[in-house]
Short mmCIF file of C-alpha atoms in Angstrom, two decimals:
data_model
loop_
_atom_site.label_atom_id
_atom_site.label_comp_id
_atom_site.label_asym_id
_atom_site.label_seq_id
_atom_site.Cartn_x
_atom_site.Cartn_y
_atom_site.Cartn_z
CA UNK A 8 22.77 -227.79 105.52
CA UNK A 9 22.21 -228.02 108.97
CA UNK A 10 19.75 -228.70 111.62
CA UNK A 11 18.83 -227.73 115.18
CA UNK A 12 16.77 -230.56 116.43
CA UNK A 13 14.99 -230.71 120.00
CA UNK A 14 13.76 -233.67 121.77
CA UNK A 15 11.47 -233.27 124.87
CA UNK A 16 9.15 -234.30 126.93
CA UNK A 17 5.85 -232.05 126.96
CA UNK A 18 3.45 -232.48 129.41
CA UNK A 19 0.59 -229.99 129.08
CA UNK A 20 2.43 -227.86 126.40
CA UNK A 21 2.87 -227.94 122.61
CA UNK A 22 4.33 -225.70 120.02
CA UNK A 23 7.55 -225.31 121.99
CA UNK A 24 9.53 -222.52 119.95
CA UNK A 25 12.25 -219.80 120.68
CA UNK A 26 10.72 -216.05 120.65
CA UNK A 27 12.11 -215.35 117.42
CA UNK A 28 10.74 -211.97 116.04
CA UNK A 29 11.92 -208.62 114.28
CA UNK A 30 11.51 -206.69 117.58
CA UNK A 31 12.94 -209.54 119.62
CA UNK A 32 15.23 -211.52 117.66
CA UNK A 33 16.34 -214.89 119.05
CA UNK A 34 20.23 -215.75 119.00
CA UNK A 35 21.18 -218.91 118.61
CA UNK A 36 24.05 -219.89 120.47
CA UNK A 37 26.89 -222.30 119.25
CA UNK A 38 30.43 -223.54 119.51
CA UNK A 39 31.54 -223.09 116.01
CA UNK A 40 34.50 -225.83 114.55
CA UNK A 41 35.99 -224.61 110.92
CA UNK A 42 35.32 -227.50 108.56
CA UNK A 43 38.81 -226.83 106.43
CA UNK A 44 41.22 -227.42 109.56
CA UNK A 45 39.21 -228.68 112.57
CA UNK A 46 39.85 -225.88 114.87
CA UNK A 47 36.97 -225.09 117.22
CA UNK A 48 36.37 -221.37 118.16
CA UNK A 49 37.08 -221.10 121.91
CA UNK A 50 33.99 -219.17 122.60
CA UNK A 51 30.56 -219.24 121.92
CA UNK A 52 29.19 -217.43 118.79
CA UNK A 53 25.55 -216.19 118.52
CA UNK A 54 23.43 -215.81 115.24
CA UNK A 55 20.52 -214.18 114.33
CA UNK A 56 18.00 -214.54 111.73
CA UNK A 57 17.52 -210.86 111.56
CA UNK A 58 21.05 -209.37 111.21
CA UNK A 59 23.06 -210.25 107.82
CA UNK A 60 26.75 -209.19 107.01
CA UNK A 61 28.71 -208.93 103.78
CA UNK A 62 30.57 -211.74 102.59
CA UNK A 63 34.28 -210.07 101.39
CA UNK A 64 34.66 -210.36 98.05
CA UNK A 65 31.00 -211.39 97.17
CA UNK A 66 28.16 -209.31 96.85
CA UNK A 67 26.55 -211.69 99.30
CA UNK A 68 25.46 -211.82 102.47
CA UNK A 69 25.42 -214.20 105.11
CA UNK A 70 23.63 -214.06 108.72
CA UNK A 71 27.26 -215.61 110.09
CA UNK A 72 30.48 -214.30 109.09
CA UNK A 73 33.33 -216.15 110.64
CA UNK A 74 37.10 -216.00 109.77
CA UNK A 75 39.23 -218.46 111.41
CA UNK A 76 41.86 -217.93 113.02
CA UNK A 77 44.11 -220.75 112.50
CA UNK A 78 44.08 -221.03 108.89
CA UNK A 79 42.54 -217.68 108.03
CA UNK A 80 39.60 -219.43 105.88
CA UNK A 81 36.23 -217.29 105.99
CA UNK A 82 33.19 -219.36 106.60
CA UNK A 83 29.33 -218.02 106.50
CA UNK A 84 26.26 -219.43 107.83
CA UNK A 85 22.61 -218.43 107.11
CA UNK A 86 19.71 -219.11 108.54
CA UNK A 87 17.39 -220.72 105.97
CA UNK A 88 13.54 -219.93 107.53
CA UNK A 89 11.69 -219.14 110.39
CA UNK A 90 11.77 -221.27 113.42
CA UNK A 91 9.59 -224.39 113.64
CA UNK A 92 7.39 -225.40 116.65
CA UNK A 93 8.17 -228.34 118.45
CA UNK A 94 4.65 -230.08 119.20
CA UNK A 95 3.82 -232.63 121.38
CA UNK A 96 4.38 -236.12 121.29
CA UNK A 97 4.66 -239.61 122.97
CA UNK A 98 7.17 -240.76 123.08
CA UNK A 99 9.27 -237.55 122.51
CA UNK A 100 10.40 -237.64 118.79
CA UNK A 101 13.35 -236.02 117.55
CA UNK A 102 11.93 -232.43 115.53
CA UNK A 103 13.80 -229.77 113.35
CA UNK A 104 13.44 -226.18 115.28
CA UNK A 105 15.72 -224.55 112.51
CA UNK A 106 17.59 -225.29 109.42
CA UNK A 107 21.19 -223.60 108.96
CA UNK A 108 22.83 -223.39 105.38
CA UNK A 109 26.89 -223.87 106.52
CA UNK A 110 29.97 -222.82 104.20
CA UNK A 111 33.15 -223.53 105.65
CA UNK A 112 32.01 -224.55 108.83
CA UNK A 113 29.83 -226.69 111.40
CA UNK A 114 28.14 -225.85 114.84
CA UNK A 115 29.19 -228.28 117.24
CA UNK A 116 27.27 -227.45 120.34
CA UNK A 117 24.12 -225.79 121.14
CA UNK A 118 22.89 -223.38 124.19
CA UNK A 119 19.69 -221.99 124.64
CA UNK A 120 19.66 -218.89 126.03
CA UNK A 121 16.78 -216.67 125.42
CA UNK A 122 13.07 -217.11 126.09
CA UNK A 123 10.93 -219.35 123.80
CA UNK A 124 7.35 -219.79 124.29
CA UNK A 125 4.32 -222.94 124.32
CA UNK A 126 0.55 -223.19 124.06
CA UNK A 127 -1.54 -225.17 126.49
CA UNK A 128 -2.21 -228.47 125.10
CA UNK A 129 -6.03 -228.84 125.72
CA UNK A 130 -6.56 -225.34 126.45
CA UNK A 131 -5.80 -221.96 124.96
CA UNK A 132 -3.35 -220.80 127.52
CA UNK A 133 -0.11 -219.31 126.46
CA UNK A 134 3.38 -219.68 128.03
CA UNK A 135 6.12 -216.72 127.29
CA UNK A 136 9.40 -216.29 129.18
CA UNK A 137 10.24 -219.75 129.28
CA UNK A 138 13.88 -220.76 129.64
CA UNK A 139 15.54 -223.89 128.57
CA UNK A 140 19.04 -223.18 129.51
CA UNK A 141 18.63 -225.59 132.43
CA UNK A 142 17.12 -228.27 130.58
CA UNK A 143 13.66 -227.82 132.17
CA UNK A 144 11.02 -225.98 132.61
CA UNK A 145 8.11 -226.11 135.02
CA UNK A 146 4.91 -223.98 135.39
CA UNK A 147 1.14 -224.04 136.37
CA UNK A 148 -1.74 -223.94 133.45
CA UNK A 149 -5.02 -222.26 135.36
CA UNK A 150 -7.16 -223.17 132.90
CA UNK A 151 -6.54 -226.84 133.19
CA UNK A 152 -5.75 -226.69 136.90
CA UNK A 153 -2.40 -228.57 135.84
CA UNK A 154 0.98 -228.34 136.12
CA UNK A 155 2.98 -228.49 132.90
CA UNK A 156 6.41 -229.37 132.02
CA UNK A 157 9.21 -229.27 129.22
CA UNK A 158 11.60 -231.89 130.48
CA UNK A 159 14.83 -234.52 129.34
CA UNK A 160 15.59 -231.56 126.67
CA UNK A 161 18.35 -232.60 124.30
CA UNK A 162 19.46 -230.85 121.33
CA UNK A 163 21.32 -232.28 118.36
CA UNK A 164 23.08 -230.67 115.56
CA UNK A 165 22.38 -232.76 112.57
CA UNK A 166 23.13 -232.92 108.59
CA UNK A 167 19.51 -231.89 107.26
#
């Protein structure tokens, strides 16, 4: 098993998670390193919760399907649940966003491309079309009058 962990610094925000849903499914993008040789993938793979594929010679099914291509091994990853909300904190901790269950291989490297989405953190306001890609984000909340922030983003892949 592995994790995606996120550490931030909120200001104004909480519940910090990607838009993850059956009509707008999230992929989570990673270099990809096969765990029986070593080789890393040369480009980035994406993954989504809501697409599966067949496993050859199983009846199983895997969100990841990967065969490399140095020593021919087929690897699978799944994600296990739905994504969890990073909430606010000082100092930043370290959180879990989503748990990966890895055969055969290991994500290496992160990007987050997509949108992910926050709450207000003293008032009800919600946040959509936020991108991390750039480490950062930066927006107004009218209710409080404030600006608010998602800053010093760094993601770690971890054993879970």
């Amino acid at each position: 098993m592995l994790a995606l962990t996120l550490t931030a610094d909120l200001t104004g925000v909480t519940d910090v998670l990607p838009l993850d849903t059956a009509d707008q499914p999230y992929f989570y993008t990673f270099k990809v390193q096969c765990t029986s040789c070593r080789e890393t993938h040369p480009n980035w793979v994406s993954i989504s919760r809501f697409e599966s594929t067949e496993i050859s010679g199983s009846k199983g099914e895997a969100n990841f399907v990967w065969r490399c291509k140095a020593c021919k091994r087929e690897s699978t990853a799944s994600i296990k649940d739905a994504p969890k909300a990073y909430t606010h904190a000082s100092p930043p901790t370290r959180q879990t966003i989503i748990e990966f269950d890895c055969r055969g291989l290991e994500f290496t490297e992160f990007q987050a491309n997509g949108e992910w989405m926050a709450k207000g953190l003293e008032t009800p306001t919600k946040f959509g079309a936020i991108d991390l890609a750039e480490g950062e984000w930066y927006d107004f909340d009218e209710k409080s009058s404030e600006e608010v922030s998602i800053k010093d983003v760094k993601w770690e892949i971890r054993r879970a």
